Short mmCIF file of C-alpha atoms and ligand atoms in Angstrom, two decimals:
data_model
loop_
_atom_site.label_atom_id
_atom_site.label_comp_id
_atom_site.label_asym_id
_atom_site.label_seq_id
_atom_site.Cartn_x
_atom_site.Cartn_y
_atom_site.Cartn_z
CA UNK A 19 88.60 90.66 133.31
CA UNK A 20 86.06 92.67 131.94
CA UNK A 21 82.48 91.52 130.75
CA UNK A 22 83.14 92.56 127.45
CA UNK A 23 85.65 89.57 127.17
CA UNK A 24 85.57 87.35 124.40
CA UNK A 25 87.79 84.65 122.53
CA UNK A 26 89.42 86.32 120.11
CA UNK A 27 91.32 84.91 117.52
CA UNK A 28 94.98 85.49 115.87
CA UNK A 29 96.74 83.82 113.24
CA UNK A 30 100.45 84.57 111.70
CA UNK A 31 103.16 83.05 110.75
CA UNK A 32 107.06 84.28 110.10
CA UNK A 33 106.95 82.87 106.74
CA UNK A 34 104.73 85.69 106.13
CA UNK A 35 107.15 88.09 106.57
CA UNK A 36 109.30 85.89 103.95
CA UNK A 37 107.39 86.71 100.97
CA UNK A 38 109.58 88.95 98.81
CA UNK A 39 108.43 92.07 96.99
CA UNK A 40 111.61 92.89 95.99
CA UNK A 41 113.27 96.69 95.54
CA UNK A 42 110.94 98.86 93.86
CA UNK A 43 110.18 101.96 94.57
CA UNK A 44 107.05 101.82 96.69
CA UNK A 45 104.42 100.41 94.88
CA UNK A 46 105.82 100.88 91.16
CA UNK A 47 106.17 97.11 89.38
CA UNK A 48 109.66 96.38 88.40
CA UNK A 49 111.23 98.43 85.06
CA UNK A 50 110.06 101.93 85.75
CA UNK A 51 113.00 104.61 85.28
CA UNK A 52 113.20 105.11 89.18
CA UNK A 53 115.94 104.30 91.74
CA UNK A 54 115.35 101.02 93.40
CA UNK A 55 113.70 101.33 97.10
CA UNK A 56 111.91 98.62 99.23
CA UNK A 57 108.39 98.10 97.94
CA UNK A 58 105.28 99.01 99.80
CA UNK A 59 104.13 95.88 100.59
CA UNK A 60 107.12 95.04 102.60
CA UNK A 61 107.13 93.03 106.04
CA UNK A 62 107.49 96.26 108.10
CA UNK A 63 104.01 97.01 109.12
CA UNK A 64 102.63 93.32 109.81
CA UNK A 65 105.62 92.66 111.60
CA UNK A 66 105.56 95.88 114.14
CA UNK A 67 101.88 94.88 114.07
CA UNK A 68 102.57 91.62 115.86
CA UNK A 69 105.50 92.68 117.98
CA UNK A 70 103.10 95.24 119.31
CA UNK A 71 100.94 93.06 120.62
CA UNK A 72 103.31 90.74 122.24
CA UNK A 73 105.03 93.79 123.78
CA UNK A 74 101.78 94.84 124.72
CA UNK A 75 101.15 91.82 126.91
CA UNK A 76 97.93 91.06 124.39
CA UNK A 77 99.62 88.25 122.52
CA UNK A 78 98.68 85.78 125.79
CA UNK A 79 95.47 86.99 126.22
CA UNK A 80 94.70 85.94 122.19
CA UNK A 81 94.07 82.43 121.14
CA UNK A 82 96.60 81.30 118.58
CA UNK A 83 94.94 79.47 115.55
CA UNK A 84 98.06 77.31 113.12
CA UNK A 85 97.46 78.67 109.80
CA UNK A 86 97.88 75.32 107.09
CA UNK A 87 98.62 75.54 103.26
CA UNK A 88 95.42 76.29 101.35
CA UNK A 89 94.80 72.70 98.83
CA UNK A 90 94.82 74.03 94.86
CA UNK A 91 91.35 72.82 94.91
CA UNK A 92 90.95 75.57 97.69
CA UNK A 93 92.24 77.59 95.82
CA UNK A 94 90.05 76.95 92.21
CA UNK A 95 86.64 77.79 94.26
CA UNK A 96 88.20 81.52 92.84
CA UNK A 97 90.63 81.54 90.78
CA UNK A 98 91.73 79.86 87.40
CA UNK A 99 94.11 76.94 86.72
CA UNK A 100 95.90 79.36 84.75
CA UNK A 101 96.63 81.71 87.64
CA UNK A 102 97.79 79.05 90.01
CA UNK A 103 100.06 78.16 87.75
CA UNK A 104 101.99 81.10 86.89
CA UNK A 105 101.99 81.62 90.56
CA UNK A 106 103.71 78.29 90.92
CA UNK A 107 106.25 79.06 88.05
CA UNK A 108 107.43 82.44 88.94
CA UNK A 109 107.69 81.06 92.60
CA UNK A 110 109.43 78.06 91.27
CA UNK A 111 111.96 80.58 89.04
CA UNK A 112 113.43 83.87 89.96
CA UNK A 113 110.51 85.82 90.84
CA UNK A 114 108.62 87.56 88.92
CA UNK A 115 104.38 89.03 87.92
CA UNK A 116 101.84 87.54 89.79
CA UNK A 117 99.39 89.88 88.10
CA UNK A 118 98.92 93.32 87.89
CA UNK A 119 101.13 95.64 90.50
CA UNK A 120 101.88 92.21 92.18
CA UNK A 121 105.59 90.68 92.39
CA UNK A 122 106.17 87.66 93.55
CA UNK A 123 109.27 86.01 94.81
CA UNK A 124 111.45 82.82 95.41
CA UNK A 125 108.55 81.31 97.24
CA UNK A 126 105.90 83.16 97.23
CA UNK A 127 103.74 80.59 95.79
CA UNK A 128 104.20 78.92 98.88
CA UNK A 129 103.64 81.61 101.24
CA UNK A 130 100.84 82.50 99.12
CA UNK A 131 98.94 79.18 99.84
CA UNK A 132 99.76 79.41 103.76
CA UNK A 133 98.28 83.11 104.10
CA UNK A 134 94.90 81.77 101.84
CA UNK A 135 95.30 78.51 104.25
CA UNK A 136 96.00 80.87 107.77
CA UNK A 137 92.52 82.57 106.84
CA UNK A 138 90.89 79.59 106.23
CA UNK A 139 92.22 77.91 109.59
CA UNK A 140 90.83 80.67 111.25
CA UNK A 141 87.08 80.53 109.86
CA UNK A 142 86.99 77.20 110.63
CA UNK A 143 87.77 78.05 113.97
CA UNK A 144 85.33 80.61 114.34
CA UNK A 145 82.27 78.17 113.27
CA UNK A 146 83.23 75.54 114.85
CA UNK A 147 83.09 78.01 118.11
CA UNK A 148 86.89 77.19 119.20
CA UNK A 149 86.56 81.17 118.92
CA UNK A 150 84.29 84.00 118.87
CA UNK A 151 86.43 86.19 116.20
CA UNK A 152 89.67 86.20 114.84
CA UNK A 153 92.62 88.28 113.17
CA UNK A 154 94.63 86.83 110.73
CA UNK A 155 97.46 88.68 110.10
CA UNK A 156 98.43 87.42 106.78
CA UNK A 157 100.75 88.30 104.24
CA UNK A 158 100.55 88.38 100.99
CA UNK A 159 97.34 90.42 101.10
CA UNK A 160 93.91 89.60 99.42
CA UNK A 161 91.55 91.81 98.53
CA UNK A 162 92.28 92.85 95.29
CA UNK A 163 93.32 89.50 93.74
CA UNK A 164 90.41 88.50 90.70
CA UNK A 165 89.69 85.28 89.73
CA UNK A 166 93.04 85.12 86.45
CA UNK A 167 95.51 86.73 88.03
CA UNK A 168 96.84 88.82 91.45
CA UNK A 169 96.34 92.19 91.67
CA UNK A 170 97.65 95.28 93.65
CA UNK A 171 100.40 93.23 96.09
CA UNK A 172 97.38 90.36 96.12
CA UNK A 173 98.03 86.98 94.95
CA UNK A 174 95.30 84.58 96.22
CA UNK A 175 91.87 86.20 97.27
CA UNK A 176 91.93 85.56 101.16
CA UNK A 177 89.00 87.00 102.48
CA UNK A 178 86.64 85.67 99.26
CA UNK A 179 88.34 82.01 99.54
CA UNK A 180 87.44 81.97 103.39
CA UNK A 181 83.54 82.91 102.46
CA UNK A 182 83.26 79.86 99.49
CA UNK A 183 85.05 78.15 102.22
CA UNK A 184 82.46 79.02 104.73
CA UNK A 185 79.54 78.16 102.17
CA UNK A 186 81.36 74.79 100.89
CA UNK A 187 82.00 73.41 103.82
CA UNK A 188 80.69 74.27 107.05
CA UNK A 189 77.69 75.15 105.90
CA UNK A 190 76.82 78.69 106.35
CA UNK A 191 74.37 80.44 104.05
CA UNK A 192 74.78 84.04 104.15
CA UNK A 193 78.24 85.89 104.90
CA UNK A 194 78.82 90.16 105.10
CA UNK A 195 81.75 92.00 103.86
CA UNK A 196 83.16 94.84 105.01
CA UNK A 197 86.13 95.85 103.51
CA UNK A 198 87.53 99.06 104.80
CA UNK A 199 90.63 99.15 103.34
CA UNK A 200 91.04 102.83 101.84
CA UNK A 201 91.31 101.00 98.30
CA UNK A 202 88.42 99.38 96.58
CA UNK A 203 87.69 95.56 97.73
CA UNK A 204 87.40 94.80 93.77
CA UNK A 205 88.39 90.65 93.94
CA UNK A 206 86.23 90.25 96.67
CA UNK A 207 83.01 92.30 94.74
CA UNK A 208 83.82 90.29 91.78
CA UNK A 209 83.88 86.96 93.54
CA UNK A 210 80.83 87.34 94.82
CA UNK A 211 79.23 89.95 91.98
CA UNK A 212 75.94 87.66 91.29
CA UNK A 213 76.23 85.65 94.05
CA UNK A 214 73.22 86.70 96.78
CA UNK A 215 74.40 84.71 99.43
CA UNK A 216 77.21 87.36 100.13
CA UNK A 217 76.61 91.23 100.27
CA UNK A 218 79.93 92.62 99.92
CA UNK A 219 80.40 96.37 101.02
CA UNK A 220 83.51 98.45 100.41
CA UNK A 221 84.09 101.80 101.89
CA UNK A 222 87.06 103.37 100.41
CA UNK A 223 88.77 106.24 99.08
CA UNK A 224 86.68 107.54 95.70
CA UNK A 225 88.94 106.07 92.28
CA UNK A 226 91.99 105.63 94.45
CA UNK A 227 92.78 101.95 93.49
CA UNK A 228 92.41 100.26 90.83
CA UNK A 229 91.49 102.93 88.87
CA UNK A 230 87.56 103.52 87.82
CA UNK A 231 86.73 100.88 90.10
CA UNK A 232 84.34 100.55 93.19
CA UNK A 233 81.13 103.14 92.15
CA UNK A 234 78.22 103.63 93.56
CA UNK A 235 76.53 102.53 90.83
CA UNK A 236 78.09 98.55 90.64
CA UNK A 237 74.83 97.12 92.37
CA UNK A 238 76.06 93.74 91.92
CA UNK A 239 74.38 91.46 88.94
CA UNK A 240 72.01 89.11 88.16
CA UNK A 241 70.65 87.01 91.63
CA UNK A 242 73.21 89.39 93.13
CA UNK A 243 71.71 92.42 92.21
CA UNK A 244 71.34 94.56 95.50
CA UNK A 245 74.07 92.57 96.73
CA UNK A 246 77.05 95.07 96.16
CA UNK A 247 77.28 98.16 98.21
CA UNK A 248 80.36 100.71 97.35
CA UNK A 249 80.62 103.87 99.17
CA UNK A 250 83.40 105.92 98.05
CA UNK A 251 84.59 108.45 99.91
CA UNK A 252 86.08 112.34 99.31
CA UNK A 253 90.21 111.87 99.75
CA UNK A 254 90.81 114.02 103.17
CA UNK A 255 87.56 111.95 104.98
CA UNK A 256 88.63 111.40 108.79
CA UNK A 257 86.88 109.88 111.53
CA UNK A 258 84.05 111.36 111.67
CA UNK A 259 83.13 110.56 107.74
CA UNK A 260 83.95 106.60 108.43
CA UNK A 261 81.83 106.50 111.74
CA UNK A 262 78.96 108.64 109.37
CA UNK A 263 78.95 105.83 106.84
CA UNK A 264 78.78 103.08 109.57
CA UNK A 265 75.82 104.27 111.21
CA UNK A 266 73.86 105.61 108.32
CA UNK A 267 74.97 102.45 106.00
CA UNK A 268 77.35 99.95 106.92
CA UNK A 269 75.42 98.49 109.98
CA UNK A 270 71.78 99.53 108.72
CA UNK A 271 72.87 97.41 105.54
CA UNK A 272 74.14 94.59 107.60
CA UNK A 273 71.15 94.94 109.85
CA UNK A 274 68.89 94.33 106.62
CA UNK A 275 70.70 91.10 105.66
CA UNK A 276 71.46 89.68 108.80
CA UNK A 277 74.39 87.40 107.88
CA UNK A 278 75.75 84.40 109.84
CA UNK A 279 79.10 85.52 109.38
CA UNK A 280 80.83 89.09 108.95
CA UNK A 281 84.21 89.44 107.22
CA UNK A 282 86.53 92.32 107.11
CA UNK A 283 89.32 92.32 104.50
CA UNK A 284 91.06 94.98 106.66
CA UNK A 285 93.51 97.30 105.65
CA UNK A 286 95.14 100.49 107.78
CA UNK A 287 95.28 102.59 105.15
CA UNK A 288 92.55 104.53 105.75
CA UNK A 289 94.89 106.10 108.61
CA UNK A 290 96.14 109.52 108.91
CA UNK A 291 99.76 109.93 106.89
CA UNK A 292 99.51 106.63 104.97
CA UNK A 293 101.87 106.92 102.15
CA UNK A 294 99.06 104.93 99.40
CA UNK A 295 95.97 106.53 100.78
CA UNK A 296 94.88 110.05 101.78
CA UNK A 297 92.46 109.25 104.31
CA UNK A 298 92.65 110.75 108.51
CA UNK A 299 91.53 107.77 110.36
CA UNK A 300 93.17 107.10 113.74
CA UNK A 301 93.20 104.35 115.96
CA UNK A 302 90.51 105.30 118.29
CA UNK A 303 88.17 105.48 114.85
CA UNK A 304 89.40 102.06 114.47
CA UNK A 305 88.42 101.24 117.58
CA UNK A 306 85.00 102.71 117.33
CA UNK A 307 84.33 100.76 113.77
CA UNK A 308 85.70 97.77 115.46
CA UNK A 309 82.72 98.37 118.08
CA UNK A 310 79.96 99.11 116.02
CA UNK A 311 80.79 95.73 113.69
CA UNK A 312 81.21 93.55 117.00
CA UNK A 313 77.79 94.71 117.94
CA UNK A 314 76.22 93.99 115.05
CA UNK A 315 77.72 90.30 114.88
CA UNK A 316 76.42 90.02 118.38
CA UNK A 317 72.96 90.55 117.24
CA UNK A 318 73.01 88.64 114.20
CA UNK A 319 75.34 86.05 114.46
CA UNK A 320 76.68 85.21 117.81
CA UNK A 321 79.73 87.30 117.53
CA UNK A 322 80.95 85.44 114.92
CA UNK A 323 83.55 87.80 112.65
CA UNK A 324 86.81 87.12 110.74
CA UNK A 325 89.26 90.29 109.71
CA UNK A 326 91.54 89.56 107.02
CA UNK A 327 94.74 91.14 106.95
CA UNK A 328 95.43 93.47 103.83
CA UNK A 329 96.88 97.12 103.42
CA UNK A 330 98.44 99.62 105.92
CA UNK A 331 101.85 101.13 104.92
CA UNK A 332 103.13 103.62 108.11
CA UNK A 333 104.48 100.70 109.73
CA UNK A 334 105.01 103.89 112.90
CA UNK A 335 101.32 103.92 113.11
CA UNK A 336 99.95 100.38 112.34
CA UNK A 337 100.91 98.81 114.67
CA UNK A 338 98.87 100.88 116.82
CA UNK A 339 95.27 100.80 114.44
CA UNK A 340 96.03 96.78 115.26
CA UNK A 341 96.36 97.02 118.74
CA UNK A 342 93.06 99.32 118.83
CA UNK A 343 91.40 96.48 116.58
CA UNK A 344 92.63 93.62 118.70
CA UNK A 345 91.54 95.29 121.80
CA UNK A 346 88.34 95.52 120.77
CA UNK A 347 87.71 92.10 118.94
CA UNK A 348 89.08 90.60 122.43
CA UNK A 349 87.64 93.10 125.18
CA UNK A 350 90.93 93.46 126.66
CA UNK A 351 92.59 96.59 127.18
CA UNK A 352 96.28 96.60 127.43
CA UNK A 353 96.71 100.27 129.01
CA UNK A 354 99.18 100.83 126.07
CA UNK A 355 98.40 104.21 124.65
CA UNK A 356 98.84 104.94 121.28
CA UNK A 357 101.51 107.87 121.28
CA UNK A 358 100.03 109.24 117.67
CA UNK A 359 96.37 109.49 118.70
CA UNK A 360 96.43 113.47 119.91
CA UNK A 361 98.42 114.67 116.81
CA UNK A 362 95.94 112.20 114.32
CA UNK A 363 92.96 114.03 116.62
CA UNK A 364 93.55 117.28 116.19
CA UNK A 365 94.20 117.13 112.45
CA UNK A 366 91.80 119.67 110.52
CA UNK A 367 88.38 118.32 108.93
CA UNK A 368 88.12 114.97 111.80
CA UNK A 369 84.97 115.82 111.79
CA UNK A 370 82.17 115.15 109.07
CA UNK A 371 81.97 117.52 106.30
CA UNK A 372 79.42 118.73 104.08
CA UNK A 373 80.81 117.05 100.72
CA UNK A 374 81.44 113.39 102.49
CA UNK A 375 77.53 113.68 104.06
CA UNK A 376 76.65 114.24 100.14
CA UNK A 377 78.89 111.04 98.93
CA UNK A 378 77.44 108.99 101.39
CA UNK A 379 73.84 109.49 100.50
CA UNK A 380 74.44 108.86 97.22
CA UNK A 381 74.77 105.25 98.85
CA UNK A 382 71.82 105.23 100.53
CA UNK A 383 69.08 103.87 98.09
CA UNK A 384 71.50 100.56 98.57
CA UNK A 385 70.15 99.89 101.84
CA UNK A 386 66.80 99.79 100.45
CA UNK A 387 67.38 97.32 97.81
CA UNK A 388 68.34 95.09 100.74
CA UNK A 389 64.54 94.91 101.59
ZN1 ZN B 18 94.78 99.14 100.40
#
């Protein structure tokens, strides 16, 4: 046992895997002139994910939080009546729109309320110190979802319900994102947009999805001005662009606002030969984020951080970002090697380049609105 070990966290369920996204062709809505396929957002990855770390022998080492059905008045701390209810009728019928690029099933509604309820279950965990940090490898994903309706494979916003949760009811004050999913973390920015309590940061691939969102310049509003931080990134930015934009602004941001609690709507599709992003991360980048964000809760907030499950579509190399990820979070090391890491390391332009030095400066004169 090393010295590094803490109680880390992990929540799933198989009913996640349940939700249906039906047959369209990767991440096209239904009636486009295209020959059915399996969706994107299909079980694959989150599934190889968790078999990974049972095979692993990490599973045992993890502490296993029940997720429990989200309440509807859960729920409405984000998003409208009106939302909730389609959910519930589409669910209810055949299937159908949950919002914007977002199909929903037989069910879903369900499955929708125990992946908002799994991350929930697992920040209560987390301050009531049953944990240090947690995974919860959820399904249907977050991040996107606004406050009327679901958005890119979102239904329910997961990560931004679990920080109203956080401020509602156990009584923290101030709560960091860090969303580095390679698309923008739009629901959770909006949830939060003039809301000072929570500085939300997105790193992410520059207009990648949804379109002409997640600028530089959206500062956050009103009492939340400062409060926003989006760092957009050149398409073709590997590891050493992501660990650049940690140390010059993701931890000197979060260093700034010292928050009680860090969250990371986490996606894997920053990595190398994702089919929805065209970013080169690996899993030993993933590992080294993982470790600068770990530190940083250590100084500020006893360790305590929650990652939220959201994209990551190679379900070959997913599995292995997770393990990285889970690794870290728990100070284990499982002697499993990830067989992808030396062709994803010796992929041309790893290492910083000129034009992603110059996007991430333009985010710099965020860190000094922070104070
Ligand atoms: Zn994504």
């Amino acid at each position: 046992m090393s010295s590094n070990k803490r109680r880390a966290g992990f929540v799933c369920h198989e009913l996640y895997m349940w939700h249906d996204t039906g047959n369209y062709a990767g991440p096209l809505p239904y009636g486009n002139p295209v020959q059915p396929d399996i969706h994107a957002e299909n079980p694959e990855t989150k599934r190889r994910f968790r078999n990974l770390l049972e095979v692993s022998g990490l599973t045992e080492q993890l502490h296993l939080i029940k997720p429990r059905m989200a309440t509807e008045e859960e729920i409405l701390r984000f998003h409208t009546k009106e939302h909730l209810e389609n959910v519930k009728k589409v669910s209810a019928d055949t299937g159908g729109d949950a919002g914007f690029f977002t199909p929903a099933g037989r069910g879903s509604y369900e499955i929708a309320m125990l992946s908002a309820g799994g991350v929930l279950a697992a920040v209560e965990a987390i301050v009531s110190g049953q944990v240090d940090n947690a995974y919860a490898l959820v399904r249907p994903p977050g991040h996107h979802a606004i406050a009327g309706e679901g958005m890119g494979f979102c239904i329910f916003g997961n990560a931004a319900l679990a920080g109203m949760h956080a401020f509602e009811q156990l009584g923290l004050n101030k709560i960091a994102y860090v969303d580095w999913d390679v698309h923008h973390g739009n629901g959770t920015q909006a949830a939060f947009y003039d809301d000072p309590r929570a500085l939300t940061i997105s790193v992410h691939q520059d207009n990648c999805f949804p379109p002409d969102s997640g600028h530089v310049h959206e500062i956050g509003a009103g009492a939340g001005e400062g409060f926003n931080l989006n760092v957009p990134l050149p398409p073709g930015s590997g590891v050493g662009a992501y660990e650049a934009v940690f140390d010059q602004v993701v931890i000197p941001a979060l260093d700034r606002f010292a928050p009680d609690l860090i969250i990371v709507p986490s996606g894997f599709d920053a990595g190398a030969y994702d089919p929805l992003g065209r970013m080169q991360m690996h899993s030993d980048g993933y590992r080294s984020l993982t470790a600068k964000l770990v530190a940083a809760a250590d100084r500020h907030c006893e360790g305590r951080m929650l990652l939220t499950h959201e994209g990551g579509y190679n379900s070959w190399t997913v599995p292995f970002f997770g393990l990285a990820v889970m690794e870290t979070l728990s100070g284990v090391s499982t002697g499993v090697e990830d067989p992808f890491l030396p062709l994803h390391a010796g992929l041309g332009g790893q290492d910083l380049q000129a034009h992603q030095q110059a996007a991430i400066e333009l985010a710099l004169p965020a860190i000094e609105r922070l104070g």
